Every structure is written in structure tokens, then in C-alpha cells.
Amino acid sequence: MSVTTSFPKNQIKVLLLEGISPTALDVFATEDFQIEALKTALAPEELGKRVRDVHILGIRSKTQVTAEVLAGAKRLLTLGCFCIGTNQVDTAFANQRGIPVFNAPFSNTRSVAELMIAEIVGLARQLGDRSREVHAGRWRKVALGCFEIRGKVLGIVGYGHIGRQLGVLAEAMGMRVLFFDRTAKLPMGNNVEAGSLEEVLAQADFVSLHVPETPQTREMIGAAELARMKQGSYLLNASRGTVVVIPALADALRSGHLAGAAVDVYPEEPATNGEGFMTPLQGLPNVLLTPHVGGSTEEAQAAIGREVAVSLTKFVNAGTTTSAVNFPVIEPPVNPGTHRILNVHRNVPGVLRDINRIVSDMQANIQAQILATDANIGYLLMDLDQDVSVDVQKAIASLETSIRTRILF
Ligand code: NAI
């Protein structure tokens, strides 16, 4: 038997929640997918009903995608988080079900870096305090304790996407940049790599944190580290709230050891906008407090829409899992004139042997075969002769170790 048509694109159903950017809809529309886009999140029960015949689900941070929801979503091929975090999804369960989850880790890099430049200038010129005073009708023109940032040392901790981007922008503003990362990184421009965190803390006029949240970065900056910082220096944190011990930072500001701080992230943040947020940093002089808006710009939202929609589309069309957060990564080339079969299986010994036996028993010709694995699953991609591909697909799907098997083209 041979059937050479794959699932028609115009029958692929996309459900997008939480007002995802129109840039994502543009990507899916070009593919001829059926799109349903809602402005709001859905509670798990309602979501469970709505996703039963959906192939692609797109959410932002408010929709909880539980194991139960995923278990009922029998047709779901892939899931996109149009944001940075993926805590709202049971990604481990999605992995076991063979559903790759994508997010947009880099779309707001530039937005965060620009905010840091604004805050460095804002701290150096005590802009928050001056603005608050004039709003209150108080005219207080001062130069004492206000500085240009030109020639000052910016210490960047965590020289990843944001850290590097910031290093480039800060140099354009005339700053000298010293960075520390736990792994060796190529310095951008004239940025200089420090040998240790201590070196950065001791030399920098401004210390800006850009590390991820890990057990090693938890409370990375506490009383001892703050004491190592230069007298009159500034701390900026737009990474994750748990990286800094907030009461220790408040003490360092109160004592005058630090001349100011800019904080965008907190150990505990409200789930929704509203009144009543409290932090020990409130009311301290020259402290810029923002509600986790580092990456919140219209440009970043548009870029997130494009980035995630393209990842989802590439997975559906070609099996590509580059940048999936819970899945072995494959980035396959297209082999014209072949049929592509994708198989997700439990990662136990002997699976590849069984699959290859099926292929050779059916005298199928393998043009290309790529396997990537993680601790739980294997993700196998095979490009085969068209003649036998449906038979091969059925036989592979019936293996006891197979989780999902799909013909692409
Ligand atoms: P990234 O993964 O590109 O870079 C992080 C860097 O930190 C890597 O180079 C890594 O090697 C380094 N690192 C990890 N552990 C370290 C340690 N113990 N000591 C020194 N360096 C260490 O991440 P990206 O995109 O630059 O983001 C950085 C942080 O910014 C993340 O925490 C992210 O969640 C946060 N973020 C905050 C936003 C906001 O709205 N405030 C928006 C976007 C990201």
C-alpha cells in the first residue's frame, strides 16, 4: 500500500489564547492553518474541552496547561508559550506525550538592555527622586552626588544574551565594561572578562545582574557581596528576584554604602496587576522600582509572536525542534523526493534496532536518519522512499515503545 499525502495544512487547527500578537497570526495565516484566537486565558476545565481537536496551542503566562489538559488533547502536536517562562505548562508530562513546548527566550533581550541603560543614567542622576519631588511641587536643583556615566565601570554578572547586548550599548555610552560569567565568553567590543564575581564587585561603579534563576544564583548577592561593592556604587537587578537578598540590599542602601539601586524583579511577585505590593525597598532614596517590565515593550511582543509561531510552524512542517524547552533537538535539512516519518519513543535499549528491522524487512530505503534523545524519550526522524512509507509508519507506530509516529511529507 502506498499513500503519499500527509495531513492537509488547511485542516491543522490552531488555538491561540491571551491576545497573542498579530505577528503570530500572520505566520499561521501564511501556512493556511485554521486559526481561532481568543483575547483571554481559559481555566483548565474549559481549556480541556477546547483543545480536544486542536493541533497547535498558543498561550501566554496566565493559562495553566496541566497534565490533565494535555492528556485530553489527543491531537495536540505542539504547544507554544508566547512569553519567556514555561512554568505554567507541565513540560515534563508534555515530553512523555511527545509534545514539544516552545517559548521565546530572546525576543525581549534588547528591551531589557535598553531599560538597563536608562536605569544606569537614572541612578547616576537620581532621576526617580527628582521626578518625585517635582511631582510633589518641590524644586530641589542639586548636582552633588550626580554623575555622568561616561568613563564609569559597569560590571555585568551573567554575560548571556542580555549581558552581552548591554555591554555593547554601555560602551557606546562611554562606559568601561567588566563582566563575569560562569563559562568562558567571547568579549564584545572592548568589554573585559573578569576572573571572578568578587573582582567585578570590587571594581564596578554599577553592577548589573543578568543570570538565570538556578540553585547557584539563588541569593548570589547577599550582605557579604554587597559589602564587597565599592562605596557609593549602584546595584541593578532585572534578572530574577531570588538572586538578591532584598533585606540586605535595603540595609546597604540605608547605611549609604550603596548610592542607589534599580530593581525590576522580586522574590515574590503578584500574579495580576493591582494595589498592595510591598517590598522593604519602598521609600528608600535613589531606588528605582519597576514591576517586572524589563522585557515589556511592543517590539518585544511582536518579536515573541513571530519567534514562537515560526518555531511551531517549523516543527509541524519539518519536525524541527530547535529551541524546544522539553525535547531533544533536531534541525533536519529537507530531502526532496522523500517521505519523512517522525517517531517519539521511550528511551529504552533496543528501540532503534526494532525500528531499523521494520524498515529493512519492508525493503524501505533510508535516505536520512537522525536520532536525538534525552533521559526519557528518543526523537527519531527518517526520510524514506515514498513507496513504503505508510506501511513503515504503521509498523513503527505499533511498537510497544512508540509514543507518537507521524508522516510529514
Ligand atoms: P542567557 O541564558 O542568555 O544568559 C545568562 C548567562 O548567565 C549565561 O551566559 C550563563 O552562563 C550565565 N550564568 C549562569 N549561571 C551563572 C552563575 N552562577 N554565575 C555567573 N554567570 C552565570 O539569559 P538572558 O536571556 O540573558 O537572561 C538573563 C536573565 O534575565 C534571566 O534570569 C531572565 O529570566 C531575565 N529576564 C528578565 C526580564 C525582565 O523582564 N526583567 C526579561 C527577560 C529576561
CSV table of C-alpha atoms and ligand atoms in Angstrom, one decimal:
chain,number,residue,atom,x,y,z
A,1,MET,CA,0.0,0.0,0.0
A,2,SER,CA,1.2,3.5,-0.6
A,3,VAL,CA,-0.3,6.8,0.1
A,4,THR,CA,1.8,9.8,-0.4
A,5,THR,CA,-0.3,12.6,1.0
A,6,SER,CA,0.3,13.9,4.5
A,7,PHE,CA,-2.2,15.7,6.7
A,8,PRO,CA,-3.6,18.7,4.7
A,9,LYS,CA,-2.4,22.0,6.1
A,10,ASN,CA,-5.8,23.6,5.9
A,11,GLN,CA,-7.1,21.0,8.4
A,12,ILE,CA,-4.5,22.0,11.0
A,13,LYS,CA,-6.3,23.8,13.9
A,14,VAL,CA,-4.5,26.5,15.9
A,15,LEU,CA,-6.0,27.8,19.1
A,16,LEU,CA,-4.4,31.0,20.4
A,17,LEU,CA,-5.2,32.4,23.8
A,18,GLU,CA,-4.5,35.6,25.8
A,19,GLY,CA,-4.4,38.1,22.9
A,20,ILE,CA,-1.2,36.8,21.3
A,21,SER,CA,0.4,39.3,19.0
A,22,PRO,CA,-1.0,39.6,15.4
A,23,THR,CA,2.5,38.8,14.1
A,24,ALA,CA,1.9,35.2,15.2
A,25,LEU,CA,-1.5,35.1,13.3
A,26,ASP,CA,0.3,36.4,10.2
A,27,VAL,CA,2.8,33.5,10.3
A,28,PHE,CA,0.0,30.9,10.7
A,29,ALA,CA,-2.2,32.5,8.1
A,30,THR,CA,0.6,32.2,5.5
A,31,GLU,CA,0.6,28.5,6.2
A,32,ASP,CA,-3.1,28.2,5.6
A,33,PHE,CA,-3.8,26.8,9.1
A,34,GLN,CA,-7.3,27.2,10.7
A,35,ILE,CA,-6.9,29.8,13.4
A,36,GLU,CA,-9.0,30.6,16.4
A,37,ALA,CA,-7.7,33.5,18.5
A,38,LEU,CA,-9.1,34.5,21.9
A,39,LYS,CA,-8.3,37.6,23.9
A,40,THR,CA,-8.5,35.8,27.3
A,41,ALA,CA,-7.0,32.9,29.1
A,42,LEU,CA,-9.1,29.8,29.7
A,43,ALA,CA,-9.5,27.9,33.0
A,44,PRO,CA,-8.2,24.3,32.8
A,45,GLU,CA,-11.7,22.7,32.6
A,46,GLU,CA,-12.8,24.9,29.7
A,47,LEU,CA,-9.3,24.6,28.1
A,48,GLY,CA,-9.6,20.8,28.3
A,49,LYS,CA,-12.8,20.9,26.3
A,50,ARG,CA,-11.5,23.4,23.7
A,51,VAL,CA,-8.2,21.6,22.9
A,52,ARG,CA,-9.6,18.2,22.1
A,53,ASP,CA,-9.3,18.6,18.4
A,54,VAL,CA,-6.6,21.3,18.3
A,55,HIS,CA,-3.1,20.6,16.7
A,56,ILE,CA,-1.3,23.7,17.8
A,57,LEU,CA,-2.0,25.6,21.1
A,58,GLY,CA,-0.6,29.0,21.8
A,59,ILE,CA,-0.7,30.6,25.3
A,60,ARG,CA,1.0,33.3,27.3
A,61,SER,CA,1.7,33.2,31.1
A,62,LYS,CA,-1.8,33.0,32.5
A,63,THR,CA,-3.1,29.7,31.0
A,64,GLN,CA,-2.3,26.7,33.1
A,65,VAL,CA,-1.7,23.7,30.9
A,66,THR,CA,-1.9,20.8,33.3
A,67,ALA,CA,-1.2,17.1,32.7
A,68,GLU,CA,-4.9,16.5,32.6
A,69,VAL,CA,-5.4,19.1,29.9
A,70,LEU,CA,-2.5,17.6,27.9
A,71,ALA,CA,-3.8,14.0,28.4
A,72,GLY,CA,-7.2,15.0,26.8
A,73,ALA,CA,-5.6,16.9,23.9
A,74,LYS,CA,-5.2,13.8,21.8
A,75,ARG,CA,-4.4,15.7,18.5
A,76,LEU,CA,-2.1,18.2,20.0
A,77,LEU,CA,1.2,18.2,18.1
A,78,THR,CA,3.0,21.1,19.8
A,79,LEU,CA,2.5,23.9,22.3
A,80,GLY,CA,3.9,27.5,22.2
A,81,CYS,CA,4.4,29.8,25.2
A,82,PHE,CA,4.4,33.3,23.7
A,83,CYS,CA,6.5,34.5,26.6
A,84,ILE,CA,9.7,33.6,28.4
A,85,GLY,CA,8.6,31.4,31.3
A,86,THR,CA,7.2,27.9,30.8
A,87,ASN,CA,6.3,27.2,34.5
A,88,GLN,CA,2.6,27.3,33.6
A,89,VAL,CA,2.9,24.2,31.5
A,90,ASP,CA,3.5,20.6,32.7
A,91,THR,CA,6.5,20.4,30.3
A,92,ALA,CA,7.7,17.0,31.8
A,93,PHE,CA,4.3,15.4,31.0
A,94,ALA,CA,4.3,17.0,27.6
A,95,ASN,CA,7.7,15.4,27.0
A,96,GLN,CA,6.4,12.0,27.9
A,97,ARG,CA,3.5,12.6,25.5
A,98,GLY,CA,5.8,13.5,22.7
A,99,ILE,CA,4.7,17.2,22.6
A,100,PRO,CA,7.5,19.7,22.2
A,101,VAL,CA,6.9,23.1,24.0
A,102,PHE,CA,8.5,26.2,22.6
A,103,ASN,CA,9.0,29.7,24.1
A,104,ALA,CA,10.6,32.9,23.1
A,105,PRO,CA,13.8,33.3,25.2
A,106,PHE,CA,15.5,36.1,23.2
A,107,SER,CA,12.8,38.3,21.7
A,108,ASN,CA,13.0,40.8,24.6
A,109,THR,CA,16.7,40.9,25.0
A,110,ARG,CA,17.1,44.4,23.5
A,111,SER,CA,14.2,45.8,25.6
A,112,VAL,CA,15.9,44.7,28.8
A,113,ALA,CA,19.3,46.0,27.8
A,114,GLU,CA,17.8,49.4,26.9
A,115,LEU,CA,16.0,49.6,30.2
A,116,MET,CA,19.3,49.0,32.0
A,117,ILE,CA,20.9,51.9,30.2
A,118,ALA,CA,18.0,54.1,31.1
A,119,GLU,CA,18.3,53.0,34.8
A,120,ILE,CA,22.1,53.4,34.9
A,121,VAL,CA,21.6,57.1,33.8
A,122,GLY,CA,18.6,57.3,36.1
A,123,LEU,CA,20.5,56.2,39.1
A,124,ALA,CA,23.6,58.3,38.3
A,125,ARG,CA,21.3,61.4,38.1
A,126,GLN,CA,18.9,60.5,40.9
A,127,LEU,CA,16.1,60.8,38.4
A,128,GLY,CA,13.5,59.0,40.4
A,129,ASP,CA,13.9,61.3,43.4
A,130,ARG,CA,14.0,64.5,41.4
A,131,SER,CA,10.9,63.4,39.5
A,132,ARG,CA,9.0,62.5,42.6
A,133,GLU,CA,10.0,65.9,44.2
A,134,VAL,CA,8.8,68.0,41.3
A,135,HIS,CA,5.5,66.0,41.1
A,136,ALA,CA,5.1,67.0,44.8
A,137,GLY,CA,5.7,70.6,44.0
A,138,ARG,CA,9.3,70.6,45.4
A,139,TRP,CA,12.0,72.4,43.5
A,140,ARG,CA,15.4,70.9,44.5
A,141,LYS,CA,18.1,71.5,42.0
A,142,VAL,CA,21.2,69.6,43.0
A,143,ALA,CA,24.5,68.5,41.4
A,144,LEU,CA,26.1,66.9,44.4
A,145,GLY,CA,26.1,63.1,44.1
A,146,CYS,CA,25.0,63.2,40.5
A,147,PHE,CA,27.3,61.9,37.8
A,148,GLU,CA,27.8,61.3,34.1
A,149,ILE,CA,28.1,57.6,33.3
A,150,ARG,CA,30.9,58.2,30.7
A,151,GLY,CA,34.2,56.6,32.0
A,152,LYS,CA,32.4,54.7,34.8
A,153,VAL,CA,32.8,50.9,35.2
A,154,LEU,CA,29.8,48.7,34.5
A,155,GLY,CA,30.1,45.3,36.0
A,156,ILE,CA,27.9,42.7,34.2
A,157,VAL,CA,27.2,39.5,36.0
A,158,GLY,CA,25.9,36.8,33.6
A,159,TYR,CA,27.2,37.6,30.1
A,160,GLY,CA,24.5,35.9,28.1
A,161,HIS,CA,22.1,37.4,25.6
A,162,ILE,CA,21.1,40.4,27.7
A,163,GLY,CA,24.5,40.8,29.4
A,164,ARG,CA,26.3,41.0,26.0
A,165,GLN,CA,23.7,43.4,24.4
A,166,LEU,CA,24.1,45.6,27.5
A,167,GLY,CA,27.9,45.5,27.2
A,168,VAL,CA,27.7,46.8,23.7
A,169,LEU,CA,25.2,49.6,24.5
A,170,ALA,CA,27.1,50.7,27.6
A,171,GLU,CA,30.3,51.0,25.7
A,172,ALA,CA,28.5,53.2,23.2
A,173,MET,CA,27.7,55.5,26.2
A,174,GLY,CA,31.3,55.7,27.1
A,175,MET,CA,31.3,53.2,29.9
A,176,ARG,CA,34.1,50.7,30.6
A,177,VAL,CA,32.6,47.2,30.8
A,178,LEU,CA,33.9,44.3,33.0
A,179,PHE,CA,31.9,41.1,33.0
A,180,PHE,CA,31.8,37.8,34.9
A,181,ASP,CA,30.2,34.6,33.6
A,182,ARG,CA,30.5,31.1,34.9
A,183,THR,CA,31.5,29.9,31.5
A,184,ALA,CA,34.1,31.5,29.2
A,185,LYS,CA,32.6,34.0,26.8
A,186,LEU,CA,33.9,36.0,23.8
A,187,PRO,CA,34.1,39.6,25.0
A,188,MET,CA,32.1,42.0,22.7
A,189,GLY,CA,33.9,45.2,21.6
A,190,ASN,CA,36.3,46.3,24.3
A,191,ASN,CA,34.4,44.5,27.2
A,192,VAL,CA,36.8,42.9,29.6
A,193,GLU,CA,36.3,39.5,31.2
A,194,ALA,CA,36.9,39.4,35.0
A,195,GLY,CA,38.3,36.4,36.7
A,196,SER,CA,35.7,36.3,39.4
A,197,LEU,CA,32.5,37.8,40.8
A,198,GLU,CA,34.5,39.4,43.6
A,199,GLU,CA,36.6,41.2,41.0
A,200,VAL,CA,33.5,42.7,39.4
A,201,LEU,CA,32.0,43.7,42.8
A,202,ALA,CA,35.2,45.4,43.9
A,203,GLN,CA,35.8,47.4,40.7
A,204,ALA,CA,32.4,48.3,39.3
A,205,ASP,CA,30.6,51.6,39.8
A,206,PHE,CA,27.4,49.9,38.6
A,207,VAL,CA,26.8,46.1,39.0
A,208,SER,CA,24.0,44.8,36.7
A,209,LEU,CA,22.8,41.2,37.2
A,210,HIS,CA,21.8,39.1,34.2
A,211,VAL,CA,22.0,35.5,35.4
A,212,PRO,CA,19.2,32.9,35.2
A,213,GLU,CA,17.5,31.5,38.3
A,214,THR,CA,19.4,28.4,39.3
A,215,PRO,CA,20.4,26.9,42.7
A,216,GLN,CA,23.8,28.6,42.2
A,217,THR,CA,22.4,32.1,41.5
A,218,ARG,CA,19.9,31.9,44.4
A,219,GLU,CA,20.8,34.7,46.9
A,220,MET,CA,24.0,35.2,44.9
A,221,ILE,CA,24.1,38.8,46.1
A,222,GLY,CA,23.7,39.0,49.9
A,223,ALA,CA,25.2,41.1,52.7
A,224,ALA,CA,28.8,39.8,52.1
A,225,GLU,CA,28.7,40.5,48.4
A,226,LEU,CA,27.1,43.9,48.9
A,227,ALA,CA,29.9,44.8,51.4
A,228,ARG,CA,32.4,44.0,48.7
A,229,MET,CA,30.9,46.5,46.3
A,230,LYS,CA,32.5,49.9,46.1
A,231,GLN,CA,31.4,52.7,48.5
A,232,GLY,CA,28.8,54.8,46.6
A,233,SER,CA,28.2,52.2,43.8
A,234,TYR,CA,24.9,51.1,42.4
A,235,LEU,CA,23.2,47.7,42.0
A,236,LEU,CA,20.7,46.8,39.2
A,237,ASN,CA,18.7,43.6,39.1
A,238,ALA,CA,16.3,42.8,36.2
A,239,SER,CA,17.2,39.1,36.2
A,240,ARG,CA,15.2,37.1,38.8
A,241,GLY,CA,14.1,38.2,42.2
A,242,THR,CA,15.7,35.4,44.1
A,243,VAL,CA,19.2,36.4,43.0
A,244,VAL,CA,19.4,39.3,45.5
A,245,VAL,CA,18.7,39.2,49.3
A,246,ILE,CA,16.4,42.1,49.4
A,247,PRO,CA,16.6,42.9,53.2
A,248,ALA,CA,20.4,43.0,52.8
A,249,LEU,CA,20.1,45.4,49.9
A,250,ALA,CA,17.8,47.6,51.9
A,251,ASP,CA,20.4,47.7,54.7
A,252,ALA,CA,23.2,48.6,52.3
A,253,LEU,CA,21.1,51.4,50.9
A,254,ARG,CA,20.1,52.7,54.3
A,255,SER,CA,23.7,52.8,55.5
A,256,GLY,CA,24.7,54.7,52.5
A,257,HIS,CA,27.2,52.1,51.4
A,258,LEU,CA,25.3,51.8,48.1
A,259,ALA,CA,24.2,55.1,46.4
A,260,GLY,CA,21.2,53.6,44.7
A,261,ALA,CA,19.6,50.5,43.2
A,262,ALA,CA,17.2,49.6,40.4
A,263,VAL,CA,15.1,46.6,40.9
A,264,ASP,CA,12.6,45.1,38.4
A,265,VAL,CA,12.2,41.6,39.8
A,266,TYR,CA,11.3,40.4,43.3
A,267,PRO,CA,11.4,37.1,45.2
A,268,GLU,CA,7.6,37.1,45.2
A,269,GLU,CA,5.6,38.9,42.5
A,270,PRO,CA,1.8,39.4,42.3
A,271,ALA,CA,0.2,37.2,39.7
A,272,THR,CA,-2.0,40.1,38.4
A,273,ASN,CA,-1.9,43.9,38.3
A,274,GLY,CA,-3.3,45.7,41.4
A,275,GLU,CA,-2.6,47.5,44.6
A,276,GLY,CA,-0.9,46.5,47.8
A,277,PHE,CA,2.5,45.3,46.6
A,278,MET,CA,5.2,45.5,49.4
A,279,THR,CA,9.0,45.4,49.4
A,280,PRO,CA,11.5,46.6,52.0
A,281,LEU,CA,13.0,48.8,49.3
A,282,GLN,CA,9.9,51.1,49.2
A,283,GLY,CA,10.6,54.7,50.3
A,284,LEU,CA,14.4,54.4,50.2
A,285,PRO,CA,16.3,57.3,48.4
A,286,ASN,CA,17.5,56.8,44.8
A,287,VAL,CA,15.9,53.4,44.4
A,288,LEU,CA,14.1,52.8,41.1
A,289,LEU,CA,11.4,50.1,41.4
A,290,THR,CA,9.6,48.7,38.4
A,291,PRO,CA,7.0,45.9,38.2
A,292,HIS,CA,9.0,43.3,36.1
A,293,VAL,CA,8.7,45.4,32.9
A,294,GLY,CA,12.3,44.8,31.6
A,295,GLY,CA,11.1,42.9,28.6
A,296,SER,CA,7.7,44.6,28.3
A,297,THR,CA,7.7,46.6,25.0
A,298,GLU,CA,5.5,46.5,21.9
A,299,GLU,CA,8.6,45.5,19.9
A,300,ALA,CA,9.3,42.6,22.2
A,301,GLN,CA,5.7,41.4,22.0
A,302,ALA,CA,5.7,41.5,18.2
A,303,ALA,CA,9.1,39.6,18.1
A,304,ILE,CA,7.7,37.0,20.5
A,305,GLY,CA,4.7,36.4,18.3
A,306,ARG,CA,7.0,35.8,15.3
A,307,GLU,CA,9.6,33.8,17.1
A,308,VAL,CA,7.2,31.3,18.6
A,309,ALA,CA,4.9,31.0,15.6
A,310,VAL,CA,7.9,30.3,13.4
A,311,SER,CA,9.2,27.6,15.8
A,312,LEU,CA,5.8,25.9,15.9
A,313,THR,CA,5.4,26.0,12.2
A,314,LYS,CA,8.9,24.6,11.6
A,315,PHE,CA,8.0,21.7,13.9
A,316,VAL,CA,4.7,21.0,12.2
A,317,ASN,CA,6.2,21.2,8.7
A,318,ALA,CA,9.6,19.7,9.1
A,319,GLY,CA,9.9,18.2,12.6
A,320,THR,CA,12.5,20.8,13.7
A,321,THR,CA,12.7,21.1,17.5
A,322,THR,CA,15.4,23.8,17.8
A,323,SER,CA,14.8,25.9,20.9
A,324,ALA,CA,12.1,23.5,22.4
A,325,VAL,CA,12.4,23.6,26.2
A,326,ASN,CA,11.4,20.0,26.9
A,327,PHE,CA,12.5,18.0,23.9
A,328,PRO,CA,15.6,16.5,22.2
A,329,VAL,CA,16.7,18.9,19.5
A,330,ILE,CA,16.8,18.1,15.8
A,331,GLU,CA,17.2,20.6,13.0
A,332,PRO,CA,16.9,18.5,9.8
A,333,PRO,CA,17.5,19.5,6.2
A,334,VAL,CA,14.8,18.9,3.7
A,335,ASN,CA,15.5,15.9,1.4
A,336,PRO,CA,13.4,16.4,-1.8
A,337,GLY,CA,11.6,13.3,-3.1
A,338,THR,CA,11.5,11.5,0.2
A,339,HIS,CA,8.8,10.8,2.8
A,340,ARG,CA,9.6,12.0,6.3
A,341,ILE,CA,8.5,10.0,9.3
A,342,LEU,CA,8.8,11.2,12.9
A,343,ASN,CA,8.8,8.9,15.8
A,344,VAL,CA,8.9,9.7,19.5
A,345,HIS,CA,9.6,6.7,21.7
A,346,ARG,CA,10.5,5.8,25.2
A,347,ASN,CA,14.3,5.9,25.6
A,348,VAL,CA,15.0,2.3,26.4
A,349,PRO,CA,17.6,0.0,24.9
A,350,GLY,CA,16.8,-1.7,21.5
A,351,VAL,CA,14.3,0.8,20.0
A,352,LEU,CA,16.5,1.8,17.1
A,353,ARG,CA,17.2,-1.9,16.4
A,354,ASP,CA,13.5,-2.7,16.2
A,355,ILE,CA,12.7,0.3,14.0
A,356,ASN,CA,15.6,-0.4,11.7
A,357,ARG,CA,14.5,-4.1,11.4
A,358,ILE,CA,11.0,-2.9,10.3
A,359,VAL,CA,12.5,-0.6,7.7
A,360,SER,CA,14.8,-3.3,6.3
A,361,ASP,CA,12.1,-6.0,6.4
A,362,MET,CA,9.9,-3.8,4.2
A,363,GLN,CA,12.9,-3.1,2.0
A,364,ALA,CA,12.5,0.6,2.6
A,365,ASN,CA,15.4,2.7,1.6
A,366,ILE,CA,16.5,5.2,4.3
A,367,GLN,CA,17.7,8.4,2.7
A,368,ALA,CA,18.4,10.0,6.1
A,369,GLN,CA,18.0,9.1,9.8
A,370,ILE,CA,18.5,11.4,12.7
A,371,LEU,CA,18.1,10.4,16.4
A,372,ALA,CA,18.3,12.7,19.4
A,373,THR,CA,17.5,11.6,23.0
A,374,ASP,CA,17.0,12.9,26.5
A,375,ALA,CA,16.7,11.0,29.7
A,376,ASN,CA,13.1,9.8,28.9
A,377,ILE,CA,12.4,9.9,25.2
A,378,GLY,CA,14.1,9.4,21.9
A,379,TYR,CA,13.1,11.6,18.9
A,380,LEU,CA,13.8,9.9,15.6
A,381,LEU,CA,13.4,11.4,12.1
A,382,MET,CA,13.7,9.2,9.0
A,383,ASP,CA,13.5,10.2,5.3
A,384,LEU,CA,12.4,7.2,3.3
A,385,ASP,CA,11.4,6.2,-0.2
A,386,GLN,CA,7.8,7.2,-0.8
A,387,ASP,CA,6.6,3.7,-1.8
A,388,VAL,CA,6.6,2.1,1.6
A,389,SER,CA,6.4,4.9,4.0
A,390,VAL,CA,2.8,4.5,5.2
A,391,ASP,CA,3.4,0.7,5.9
A,392,VAL,CA,6.6,1.6,7.7
A,393,GLN,CA,4.8,4.2,9.7
A,394,LYS,CA,2.1,1.9,10.8
A,395,ALA,CA,4.5,-0.9,11.8
A,396,ILE,CA,6.7,1.6,13.8
A,397,ALA,CA,3.6,3.1,15.5
A,398,SER,CA,2.5,-0.3,16.7
A,399,LEU,CA,5.8,-0.9,18.6
A,400,GLU,CA,5.2,-1.0,22.3
A,401,THR,CA,7.9,1.6,22.9
A,402,SER,CA,6.4,4.2,20.4
A,403,ILE,CA,4.7,7.3,21.9
A,404,ARG,CA,3.9,9.1,18.6
A,405,THR,CA,4.6,8.4,14.9
A,406,ARG,CA,3.7,10.8,12.2
A,407,ILE,CA,4.2,11.2,8.5
A,408,LEU,CA,5.2,14.7,7.5
A,409,PHE,CA,5.5,14.7,3.7
B,1,NAI,P1,21.1,33.8,29.0
B,1,NAI,O1,20.8,32.4,29.3
B,1,NAI,O2,21.3,34.2,27.6
B,1,NAI,O3,22.3,34.3,29.8
B,1,NAI,C1,22.5,34.0,31.2
B,1,NAI,C2,24.0,34.0,31.4
B,1,NAI,O4,24.3,33.8,32.8
B,1,NAI,C3,24.7,32.8,30.7
B,1,NAI,O5,25.8,33.3,29.9
B,1,NAI,C4,25.2,31.9,31.8
B,1,NAI,O6,26.4,31.2,31.5
B,1,NAI,C5,25.4,32.9,33.0
B,1,NAI,N1,25.3,32.3,34.3
B,1,NAI,C6,24.5,31.3,34.7
B,1,NAI,N2,24.8,31.0,36.0
B,1,NAI,C7,25.8,31.8,36.4
B,1,NAI,C8,26.5,32.0,37.6
B,1,NAI,N3,26.2,31.2,38.7
B,1,NAI,N4,27.5,32.9,37.6
B,1,NAI,C9,27.8,33.7,36.5
B,1,NAI,N5,27.1,33.5,35.3
B,1,NAI,C10,26.1,32.6,35.3
B,1,NAI,O7,19.9,34.6,29.6
B,1,NAI,P2,19.3,36.1,29.2
B,1,NAI,O8,18.4,36.0,28.1
B,1,NAI,O9,20.5,37.0,29.0
B,1,NAI,O10,18.5,36.5,30.5
B,1,NAI,C11,19.2,36.7,31.7
B,1,NAI,C12,18.2,36.9,32.9
B,1,NAI,O11,17.3,37.9,32.6
B,1,NAI,C13,17.3,35.7,33.1
B,1,NAI,O12,17.2,35.5,34.6
B,1,NAI,C14,16.0,36.0,32.6
B,1,NAI,O13,15.0,35.3,33.3
B,1,NAI,C15,15.9,37.5,32.9
B,1,NAI,N6,15.0,38.3,32.1
B,1,NAI,C16,14.3,39.3,32.7
B,1,NAI,C17,13.4,40.0,32.0
B,1,NAI,C18,12.6,41.1,32.7
B,1,NAI,O14,11.5,41.5,32.2
B,1,NAI,N7,13.1,41.7,33.7
B,1,NAI,C19,13.1,39.8,30.6
B,1,NAI,C20,14.0,38.8,30.0
B,1,NAI,C21,14.9,38.1,30.8
